[in-house]
Short mmCIF file of N, CA and C and ligand atoms in Angstrom, two decimals:
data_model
loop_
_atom_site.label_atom_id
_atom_site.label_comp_id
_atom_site.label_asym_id
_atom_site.label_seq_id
_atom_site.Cartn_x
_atom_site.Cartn_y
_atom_site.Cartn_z
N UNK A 1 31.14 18.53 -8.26
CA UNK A 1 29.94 17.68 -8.23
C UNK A 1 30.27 16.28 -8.75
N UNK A 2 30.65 16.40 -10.19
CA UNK A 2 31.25 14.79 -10.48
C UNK A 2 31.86 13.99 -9.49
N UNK A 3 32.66 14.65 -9.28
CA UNK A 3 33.51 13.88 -8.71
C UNK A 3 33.51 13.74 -7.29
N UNK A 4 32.78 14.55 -6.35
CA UNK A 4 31.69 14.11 -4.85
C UNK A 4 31.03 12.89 -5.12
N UNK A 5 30.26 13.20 -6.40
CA UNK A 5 28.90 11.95 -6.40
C UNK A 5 29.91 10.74 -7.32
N UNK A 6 31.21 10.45 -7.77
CA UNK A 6 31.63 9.53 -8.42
C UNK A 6 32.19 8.87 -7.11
N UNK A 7 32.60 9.57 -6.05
CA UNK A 7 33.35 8.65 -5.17
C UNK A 7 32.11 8.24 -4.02
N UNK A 8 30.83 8.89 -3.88
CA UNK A 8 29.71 8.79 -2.93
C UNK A 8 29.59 7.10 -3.90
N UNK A 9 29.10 7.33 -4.88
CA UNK A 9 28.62 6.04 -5.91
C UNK A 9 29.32 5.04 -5.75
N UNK A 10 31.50 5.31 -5.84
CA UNK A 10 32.32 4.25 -5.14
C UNK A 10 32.19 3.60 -4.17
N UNK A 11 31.79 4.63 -3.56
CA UNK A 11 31.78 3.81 -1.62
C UNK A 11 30.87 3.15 -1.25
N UNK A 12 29.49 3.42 -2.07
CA UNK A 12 27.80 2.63 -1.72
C UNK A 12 28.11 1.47 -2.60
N UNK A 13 28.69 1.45 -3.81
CA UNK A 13 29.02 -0.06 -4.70
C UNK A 13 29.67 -0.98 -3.87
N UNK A 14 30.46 -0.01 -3.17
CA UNK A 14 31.76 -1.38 -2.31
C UNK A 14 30.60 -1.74 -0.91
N UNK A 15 30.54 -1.05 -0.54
CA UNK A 15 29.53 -1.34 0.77
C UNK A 15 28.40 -2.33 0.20
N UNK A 16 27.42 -1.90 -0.60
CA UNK A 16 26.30 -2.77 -1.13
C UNK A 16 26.57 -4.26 -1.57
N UNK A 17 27.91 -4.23 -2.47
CA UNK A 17 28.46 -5.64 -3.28
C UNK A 17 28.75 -6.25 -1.98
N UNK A 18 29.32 -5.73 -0.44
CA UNK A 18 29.86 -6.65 0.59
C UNK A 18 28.64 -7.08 1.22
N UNK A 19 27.29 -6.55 1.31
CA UNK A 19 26.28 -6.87 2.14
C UNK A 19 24.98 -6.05 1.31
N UNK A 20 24.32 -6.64 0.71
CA UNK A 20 22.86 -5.99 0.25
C UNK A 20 21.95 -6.21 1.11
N UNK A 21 21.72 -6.55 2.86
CA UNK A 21 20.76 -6.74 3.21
C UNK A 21 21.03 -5.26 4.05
N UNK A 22 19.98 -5.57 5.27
CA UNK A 22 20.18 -4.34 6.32
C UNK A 22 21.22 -3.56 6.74
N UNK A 23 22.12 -4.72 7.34
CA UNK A 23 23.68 -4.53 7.52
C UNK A 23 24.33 -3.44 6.48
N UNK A 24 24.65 -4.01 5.52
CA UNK A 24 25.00 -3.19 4.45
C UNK A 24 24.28 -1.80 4.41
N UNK A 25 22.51 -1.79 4.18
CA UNK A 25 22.52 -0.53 4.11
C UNK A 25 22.61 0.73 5.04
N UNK A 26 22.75 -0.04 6.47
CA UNK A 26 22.96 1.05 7.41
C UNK A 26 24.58 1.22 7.38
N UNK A 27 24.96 0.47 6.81
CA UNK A 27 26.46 1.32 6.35
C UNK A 27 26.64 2.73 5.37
N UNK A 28 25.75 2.19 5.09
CA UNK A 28 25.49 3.67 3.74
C UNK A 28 25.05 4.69 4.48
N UNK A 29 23.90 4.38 5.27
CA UNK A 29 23.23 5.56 5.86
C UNK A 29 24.31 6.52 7.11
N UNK A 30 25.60 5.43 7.21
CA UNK A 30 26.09 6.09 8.06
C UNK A 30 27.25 6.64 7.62
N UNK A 31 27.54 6.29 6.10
CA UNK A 31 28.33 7.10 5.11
C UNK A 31 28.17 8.33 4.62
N UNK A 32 26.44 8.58 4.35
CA UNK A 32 25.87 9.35 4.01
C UNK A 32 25.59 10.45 4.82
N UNK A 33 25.57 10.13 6.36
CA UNK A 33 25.54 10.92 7.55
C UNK A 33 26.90 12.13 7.71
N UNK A 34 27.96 10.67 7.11
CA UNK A 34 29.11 11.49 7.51
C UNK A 34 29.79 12.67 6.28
N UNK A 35 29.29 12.35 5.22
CA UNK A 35 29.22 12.95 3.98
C UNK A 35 28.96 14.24 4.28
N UNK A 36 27.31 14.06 4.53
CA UNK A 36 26.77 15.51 4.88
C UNK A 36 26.65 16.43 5.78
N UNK A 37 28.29 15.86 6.00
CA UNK A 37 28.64 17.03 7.31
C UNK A 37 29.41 18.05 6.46
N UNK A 38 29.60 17.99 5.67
CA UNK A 38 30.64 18.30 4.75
C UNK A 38 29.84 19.71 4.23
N UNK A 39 29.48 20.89 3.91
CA UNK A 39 29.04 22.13 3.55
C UNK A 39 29.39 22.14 1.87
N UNK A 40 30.42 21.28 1.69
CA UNK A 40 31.15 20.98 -0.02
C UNK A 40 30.20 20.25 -0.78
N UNK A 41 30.02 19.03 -0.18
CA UNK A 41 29.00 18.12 0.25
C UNK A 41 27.59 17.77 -0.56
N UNK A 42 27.07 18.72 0.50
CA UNK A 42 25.72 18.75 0.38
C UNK A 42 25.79 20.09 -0.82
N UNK A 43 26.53 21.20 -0.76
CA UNK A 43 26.61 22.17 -1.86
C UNK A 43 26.69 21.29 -3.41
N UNK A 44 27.50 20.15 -3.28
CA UNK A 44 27.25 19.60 -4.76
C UNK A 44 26.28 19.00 -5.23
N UNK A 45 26.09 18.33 -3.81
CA UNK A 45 25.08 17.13 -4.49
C UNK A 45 23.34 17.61 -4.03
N UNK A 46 23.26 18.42 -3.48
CA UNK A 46 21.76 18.81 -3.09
C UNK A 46 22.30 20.62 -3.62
N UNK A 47 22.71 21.39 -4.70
CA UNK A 47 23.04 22.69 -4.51
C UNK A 47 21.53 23.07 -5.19
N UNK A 48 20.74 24.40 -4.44
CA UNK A 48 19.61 25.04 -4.67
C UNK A 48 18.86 25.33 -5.94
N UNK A 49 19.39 24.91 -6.65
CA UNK A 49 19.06 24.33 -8.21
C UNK A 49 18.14 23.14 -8.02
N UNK A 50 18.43 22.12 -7.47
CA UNK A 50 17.86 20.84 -7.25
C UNK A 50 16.38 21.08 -6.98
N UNK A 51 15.72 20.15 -7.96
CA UNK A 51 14.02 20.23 -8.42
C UNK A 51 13.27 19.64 -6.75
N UNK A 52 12.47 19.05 -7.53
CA UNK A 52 11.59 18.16 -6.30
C UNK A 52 12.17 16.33 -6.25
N UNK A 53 12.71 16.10 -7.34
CA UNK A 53 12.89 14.87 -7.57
C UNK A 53 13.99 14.46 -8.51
N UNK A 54 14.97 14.90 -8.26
CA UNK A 54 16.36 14.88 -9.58
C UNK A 54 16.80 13.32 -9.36
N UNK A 55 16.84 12.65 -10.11
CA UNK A 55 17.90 11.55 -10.28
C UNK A 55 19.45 11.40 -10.71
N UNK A 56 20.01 11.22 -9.78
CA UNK A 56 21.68 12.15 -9.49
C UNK A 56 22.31 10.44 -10.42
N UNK A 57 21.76 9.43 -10.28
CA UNK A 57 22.94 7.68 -10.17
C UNK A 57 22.00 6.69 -10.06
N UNK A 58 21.74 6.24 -11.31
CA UNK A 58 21.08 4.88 -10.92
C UNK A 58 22.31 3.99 -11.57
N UNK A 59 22.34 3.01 -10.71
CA UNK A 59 23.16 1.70 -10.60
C UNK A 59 22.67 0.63 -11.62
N UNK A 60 24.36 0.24 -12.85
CA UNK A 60 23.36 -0.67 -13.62
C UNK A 60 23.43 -1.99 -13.64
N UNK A 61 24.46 -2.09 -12.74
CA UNK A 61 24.64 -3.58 -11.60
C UNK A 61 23.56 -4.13 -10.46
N UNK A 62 23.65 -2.87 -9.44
CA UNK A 62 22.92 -3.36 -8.64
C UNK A 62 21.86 -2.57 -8.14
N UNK A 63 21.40 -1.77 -9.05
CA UNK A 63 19.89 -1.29 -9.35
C UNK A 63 19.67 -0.23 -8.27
N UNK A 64 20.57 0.16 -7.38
CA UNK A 64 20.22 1.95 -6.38
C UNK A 64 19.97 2.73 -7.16
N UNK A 65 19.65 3.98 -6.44
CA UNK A 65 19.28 4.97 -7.25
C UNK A 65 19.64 6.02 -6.35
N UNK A 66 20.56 6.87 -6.39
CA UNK A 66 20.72 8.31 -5.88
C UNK A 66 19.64 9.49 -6.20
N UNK A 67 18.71 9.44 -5.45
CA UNK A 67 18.17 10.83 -5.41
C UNK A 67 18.37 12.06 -4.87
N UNK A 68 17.96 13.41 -5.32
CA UNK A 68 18.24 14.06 -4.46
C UNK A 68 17.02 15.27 -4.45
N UNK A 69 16.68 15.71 -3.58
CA UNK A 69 15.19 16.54 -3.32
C UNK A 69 15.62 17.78 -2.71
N UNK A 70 14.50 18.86 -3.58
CA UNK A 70 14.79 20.23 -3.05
C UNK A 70 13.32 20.71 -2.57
N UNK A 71 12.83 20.77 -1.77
CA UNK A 71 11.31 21.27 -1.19
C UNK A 71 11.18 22.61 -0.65
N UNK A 72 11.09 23.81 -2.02
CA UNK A 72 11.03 24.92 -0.71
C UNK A 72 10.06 25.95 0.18
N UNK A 73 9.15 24.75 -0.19
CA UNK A 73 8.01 25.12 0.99
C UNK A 73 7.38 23.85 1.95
N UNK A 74 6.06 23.57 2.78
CA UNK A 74 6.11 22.35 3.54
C UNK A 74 5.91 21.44 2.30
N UNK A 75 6.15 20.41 2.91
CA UNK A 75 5.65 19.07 1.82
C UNK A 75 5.68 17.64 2.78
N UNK A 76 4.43 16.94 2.83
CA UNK A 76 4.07 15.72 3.34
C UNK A 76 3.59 14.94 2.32
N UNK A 77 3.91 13.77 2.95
CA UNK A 77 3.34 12.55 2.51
C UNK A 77 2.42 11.40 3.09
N UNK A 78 1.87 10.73 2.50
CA UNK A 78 1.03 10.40 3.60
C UNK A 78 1.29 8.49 3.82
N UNK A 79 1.26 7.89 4.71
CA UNK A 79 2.00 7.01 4.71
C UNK A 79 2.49 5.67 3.40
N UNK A 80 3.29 5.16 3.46
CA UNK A 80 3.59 4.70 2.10
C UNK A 80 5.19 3.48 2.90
N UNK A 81 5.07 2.52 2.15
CA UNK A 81 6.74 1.82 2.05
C UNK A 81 6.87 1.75 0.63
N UNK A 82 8.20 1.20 0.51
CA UNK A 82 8.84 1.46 -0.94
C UNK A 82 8.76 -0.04 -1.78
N UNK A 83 7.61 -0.52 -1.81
CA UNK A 83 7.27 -1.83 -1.96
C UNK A 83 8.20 -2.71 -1.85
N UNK A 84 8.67 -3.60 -2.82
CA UNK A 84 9.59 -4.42 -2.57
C UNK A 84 11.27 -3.76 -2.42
N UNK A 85 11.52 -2.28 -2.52
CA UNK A 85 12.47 -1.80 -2.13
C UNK A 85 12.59 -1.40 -0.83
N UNK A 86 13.90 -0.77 -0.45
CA UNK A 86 14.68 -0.21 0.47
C UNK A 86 14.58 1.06 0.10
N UNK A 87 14.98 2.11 1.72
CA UNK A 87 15.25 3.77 1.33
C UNK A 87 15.90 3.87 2.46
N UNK A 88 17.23 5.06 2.23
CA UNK A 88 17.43 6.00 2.83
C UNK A 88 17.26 7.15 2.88
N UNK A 89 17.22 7.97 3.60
CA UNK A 89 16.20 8.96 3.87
C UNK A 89 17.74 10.11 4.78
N UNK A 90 18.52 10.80 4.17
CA UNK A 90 19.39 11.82 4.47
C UNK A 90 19.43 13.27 4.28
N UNK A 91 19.32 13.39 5.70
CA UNK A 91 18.65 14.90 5.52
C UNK A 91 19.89 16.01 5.15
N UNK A 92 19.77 16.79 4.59
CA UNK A 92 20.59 17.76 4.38
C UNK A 92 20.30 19.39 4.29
N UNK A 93 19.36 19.68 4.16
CA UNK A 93 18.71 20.67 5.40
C UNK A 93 17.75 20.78 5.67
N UNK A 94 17.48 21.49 6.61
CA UNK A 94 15.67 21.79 6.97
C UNK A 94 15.71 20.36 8.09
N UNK A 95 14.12 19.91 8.47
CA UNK A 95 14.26 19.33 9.46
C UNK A 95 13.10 18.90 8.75
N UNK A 96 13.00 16.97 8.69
CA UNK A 96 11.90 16.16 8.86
C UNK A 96 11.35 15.89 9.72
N UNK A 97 9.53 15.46 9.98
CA UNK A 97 9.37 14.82 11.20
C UNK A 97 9.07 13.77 10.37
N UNK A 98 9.15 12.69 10.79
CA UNK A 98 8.93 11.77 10.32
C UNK A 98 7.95 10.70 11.56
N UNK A 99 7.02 9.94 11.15
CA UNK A 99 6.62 8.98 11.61
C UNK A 99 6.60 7.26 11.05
N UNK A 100 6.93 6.53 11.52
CA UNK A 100 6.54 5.29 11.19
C UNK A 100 5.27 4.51 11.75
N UNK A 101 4.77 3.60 11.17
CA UNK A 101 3.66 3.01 11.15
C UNK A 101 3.54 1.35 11.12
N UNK A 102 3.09 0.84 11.89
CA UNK A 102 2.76 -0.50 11.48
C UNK A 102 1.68 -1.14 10.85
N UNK A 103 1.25 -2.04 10.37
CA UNK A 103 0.77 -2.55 9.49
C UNK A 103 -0.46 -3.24 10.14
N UNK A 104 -1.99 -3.06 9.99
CA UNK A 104 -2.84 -3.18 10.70
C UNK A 104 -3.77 -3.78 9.73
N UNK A 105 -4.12 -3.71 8.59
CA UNK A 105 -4.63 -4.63 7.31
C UNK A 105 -3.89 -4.39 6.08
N UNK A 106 -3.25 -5.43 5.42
CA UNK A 106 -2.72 -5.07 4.36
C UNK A 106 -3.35 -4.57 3.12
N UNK A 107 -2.62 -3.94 2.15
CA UNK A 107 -2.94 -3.30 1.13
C UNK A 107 -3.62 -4.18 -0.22
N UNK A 108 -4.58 -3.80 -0.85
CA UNK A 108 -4.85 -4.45 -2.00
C UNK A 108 -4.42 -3.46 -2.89
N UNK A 109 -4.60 -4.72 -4.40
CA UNK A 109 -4.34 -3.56 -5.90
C UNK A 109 -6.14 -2.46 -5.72
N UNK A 110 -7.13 -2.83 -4.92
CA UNK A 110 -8.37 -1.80 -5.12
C UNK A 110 -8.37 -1.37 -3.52
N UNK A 111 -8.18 -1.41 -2.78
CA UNK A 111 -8.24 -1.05 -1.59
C UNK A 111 -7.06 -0.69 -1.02
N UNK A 112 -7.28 0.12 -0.26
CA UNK A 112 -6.17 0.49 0.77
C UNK A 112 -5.43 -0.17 2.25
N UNK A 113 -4.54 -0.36 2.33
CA UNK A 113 -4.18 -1.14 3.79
C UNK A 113 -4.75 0.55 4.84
N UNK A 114 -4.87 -0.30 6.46
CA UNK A 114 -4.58 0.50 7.10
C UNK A 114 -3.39 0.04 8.16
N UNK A 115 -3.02 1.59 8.65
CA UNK A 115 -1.66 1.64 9.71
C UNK A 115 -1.93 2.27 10.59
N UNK A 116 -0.96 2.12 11.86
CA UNK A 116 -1.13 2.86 12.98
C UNK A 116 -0.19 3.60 12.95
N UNK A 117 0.15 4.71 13.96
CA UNK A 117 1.32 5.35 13.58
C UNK A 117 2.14 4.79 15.03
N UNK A 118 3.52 4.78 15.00
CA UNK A 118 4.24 4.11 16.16
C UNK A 118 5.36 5.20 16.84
N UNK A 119 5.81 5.21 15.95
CA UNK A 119 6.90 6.82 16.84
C UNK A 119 6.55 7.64 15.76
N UNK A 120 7.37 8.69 16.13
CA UNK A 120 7.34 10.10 15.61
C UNK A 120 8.74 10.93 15.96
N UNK A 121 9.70 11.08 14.85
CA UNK A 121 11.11 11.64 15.45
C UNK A 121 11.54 12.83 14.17
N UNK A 122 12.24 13.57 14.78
CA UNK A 122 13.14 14.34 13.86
C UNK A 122 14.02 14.06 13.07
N UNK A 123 14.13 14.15 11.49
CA UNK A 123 15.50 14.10 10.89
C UNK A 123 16.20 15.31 10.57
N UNK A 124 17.34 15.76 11.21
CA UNK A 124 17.77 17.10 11.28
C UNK A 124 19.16 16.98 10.42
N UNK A 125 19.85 17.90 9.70
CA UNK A 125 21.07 17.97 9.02
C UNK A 125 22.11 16.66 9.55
N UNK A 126 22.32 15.72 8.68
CA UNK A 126 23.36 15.15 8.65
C UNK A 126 22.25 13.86 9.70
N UNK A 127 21.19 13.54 9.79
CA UNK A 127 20.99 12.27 9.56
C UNK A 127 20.10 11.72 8.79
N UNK A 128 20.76 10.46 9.21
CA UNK A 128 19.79 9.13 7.75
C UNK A 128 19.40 8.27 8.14
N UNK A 129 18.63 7.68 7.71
CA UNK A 129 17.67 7.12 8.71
C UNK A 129 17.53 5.72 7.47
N UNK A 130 17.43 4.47 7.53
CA UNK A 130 17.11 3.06 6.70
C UNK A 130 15.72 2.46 7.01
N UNK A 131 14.94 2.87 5.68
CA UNK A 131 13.73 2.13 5.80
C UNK A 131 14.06 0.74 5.19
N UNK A 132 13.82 -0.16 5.96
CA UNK A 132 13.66 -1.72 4.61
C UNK A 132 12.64 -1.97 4.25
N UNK A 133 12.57 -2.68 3.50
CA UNK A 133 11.46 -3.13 2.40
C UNK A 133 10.24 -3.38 3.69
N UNK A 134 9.20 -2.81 2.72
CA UNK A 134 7.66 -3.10 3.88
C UNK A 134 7.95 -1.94 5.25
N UNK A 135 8.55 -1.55 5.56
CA UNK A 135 8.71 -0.35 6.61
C UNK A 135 7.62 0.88 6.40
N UNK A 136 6.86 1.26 7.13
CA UNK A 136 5.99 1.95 6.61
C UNK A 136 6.48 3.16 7.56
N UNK A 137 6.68 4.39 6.35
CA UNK A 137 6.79 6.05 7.22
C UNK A 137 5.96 6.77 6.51
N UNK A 138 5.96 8.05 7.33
CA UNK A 138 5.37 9.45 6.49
C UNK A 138 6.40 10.65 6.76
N UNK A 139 6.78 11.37 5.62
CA UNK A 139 7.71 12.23 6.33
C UNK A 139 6.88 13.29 6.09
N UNK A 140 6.88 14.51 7.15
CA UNK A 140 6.25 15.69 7.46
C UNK A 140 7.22 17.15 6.87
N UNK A 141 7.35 17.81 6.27
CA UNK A 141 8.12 19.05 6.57
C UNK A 141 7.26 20.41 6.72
N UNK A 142 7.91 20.80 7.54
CA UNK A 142 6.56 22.18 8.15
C UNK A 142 7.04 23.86 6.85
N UNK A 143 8.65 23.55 6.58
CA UNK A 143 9.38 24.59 6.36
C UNK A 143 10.58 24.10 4.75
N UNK A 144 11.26 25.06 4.01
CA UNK A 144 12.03 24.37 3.12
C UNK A 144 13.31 23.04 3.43
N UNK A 145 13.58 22.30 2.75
CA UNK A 145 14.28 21.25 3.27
C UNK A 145 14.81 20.62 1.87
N UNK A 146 16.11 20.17 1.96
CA UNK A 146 16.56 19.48 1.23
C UNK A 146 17.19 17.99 1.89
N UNK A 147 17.29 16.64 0.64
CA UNK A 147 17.34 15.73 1.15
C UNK A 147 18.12 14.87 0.10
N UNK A 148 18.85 14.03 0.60
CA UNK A 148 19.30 12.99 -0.63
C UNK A 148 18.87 11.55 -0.02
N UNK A 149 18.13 11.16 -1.09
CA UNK A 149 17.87 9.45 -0.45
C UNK A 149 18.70 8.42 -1.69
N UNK A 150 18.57 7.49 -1.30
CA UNK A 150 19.19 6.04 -2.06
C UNK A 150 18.00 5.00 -2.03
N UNK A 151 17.74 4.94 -2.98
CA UNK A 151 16.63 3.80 -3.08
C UNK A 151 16.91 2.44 -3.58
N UNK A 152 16.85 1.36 -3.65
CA UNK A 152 17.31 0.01 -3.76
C UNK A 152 17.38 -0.07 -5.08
N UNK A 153 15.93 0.22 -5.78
CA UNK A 153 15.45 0.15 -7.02
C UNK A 153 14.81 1.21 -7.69
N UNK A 154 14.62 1.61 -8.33
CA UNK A 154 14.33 2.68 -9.59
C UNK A 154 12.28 2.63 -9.35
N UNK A 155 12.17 3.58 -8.30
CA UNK A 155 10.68 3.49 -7.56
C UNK A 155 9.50 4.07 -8.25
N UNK A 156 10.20 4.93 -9.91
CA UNK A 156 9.58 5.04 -10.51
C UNK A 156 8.87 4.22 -11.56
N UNK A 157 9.22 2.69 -11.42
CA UNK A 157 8.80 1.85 -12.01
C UNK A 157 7.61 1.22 -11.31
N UNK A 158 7.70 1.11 -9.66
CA UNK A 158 7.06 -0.07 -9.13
C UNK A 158 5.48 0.46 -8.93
N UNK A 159 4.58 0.07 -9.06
CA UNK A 159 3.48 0.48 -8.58
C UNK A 159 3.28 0.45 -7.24
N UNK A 160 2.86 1.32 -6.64
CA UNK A 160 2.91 1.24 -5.22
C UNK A 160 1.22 1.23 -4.64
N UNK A 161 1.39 0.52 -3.39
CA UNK A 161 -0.20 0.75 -2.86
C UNK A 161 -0.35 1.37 -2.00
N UNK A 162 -1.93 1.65 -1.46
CA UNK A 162 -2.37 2.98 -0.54
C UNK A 162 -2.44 2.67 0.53
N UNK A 163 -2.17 3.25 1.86
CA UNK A 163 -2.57 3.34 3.25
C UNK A 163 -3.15 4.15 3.80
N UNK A 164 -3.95 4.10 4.51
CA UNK A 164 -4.58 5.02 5.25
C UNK A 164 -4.34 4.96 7.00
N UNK A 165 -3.92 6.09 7.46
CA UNK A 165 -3.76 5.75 8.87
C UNK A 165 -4.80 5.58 9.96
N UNK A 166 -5.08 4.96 10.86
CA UNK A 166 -6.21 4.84 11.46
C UNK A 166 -5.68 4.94 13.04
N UNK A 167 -6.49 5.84 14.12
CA UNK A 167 -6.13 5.76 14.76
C UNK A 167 -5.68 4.76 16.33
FE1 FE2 B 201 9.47 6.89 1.73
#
């Protein structure tokens, strides 16, 4: 386990320090893709122990955060972006549906924005998917699922606001 998640942490520092915008993070997501092909892998860093919300690496340079999620029954969310952060979103088992949404009135600190929903796709073992900042999804799971995401910033700090989807 150390030493999976010390060299996962190597490779997102070097990637992130060369490019912190989009570019950069769909490098990760496609690091992370290739990672969790690995059965070693995902056994260390997502192994069935893993809660609902473990914090595996937060970064004290450049502020990511390795999460990793164990869900073993359905679990949704209902639409949301990661305010002024970034997410990746890497599935490692089970199957997401995920939808994204666009932005149809924005959000207040007392009111809620509303969204539409725009696609609707699968995240199945071994992919990852890059939300950027303001990207609005909902991920769906019908069944158990595990997942490791990377978040820009430490999302347990930011206050986040509400959406409601409208059709
Ligand atoms: Fe999210």
């Amino acid at each position: 386990m150390e030493r999976i998640l010390s060299d996962l942490v190597s490779q997102c520092r070097t990637l992130l320090q060369a490019d912190s915008g989009p570019e950069g993070r769909r490098q990760v997501a496609a690091l992370l893709s290739d990672q969790l092909a690995s059965p070693d892998v995902v056994a260390a860093l997502v192994p069935p122990s893993t809660g609902e919300r473990d914090l595996l690496y937060q970064d004290p340079d450049l502020g990511f955060c390795i999460l990793a999620h164990n869900y073993t029954g359905p679990k949704s969310s209902s639409p949301h972006d990661h305010g002024p952060s970034w997410a990746i979103y890497a599935q490692a088992r089970g199957e997401t549906e995920m939808t994204d949404f666009e932005l149809v009135t924005p959000a207040a600190e007392d009111r809620p924005g509303t969204v539409k929903a725009v696609r609707t796709y699968r995240l199945c073992p071994g992919d990852a998917h890059v939300y950027d900042e303001g990207d609005l999804h909902a991920p769906a799971r019908s069944g158990p699922t595990s997942l490791l995401r990377i978040e820009g910033t430490d999302m347990s700090r930011v206050k986040r606001l509400r959406y409601e989807a409208i059709a």
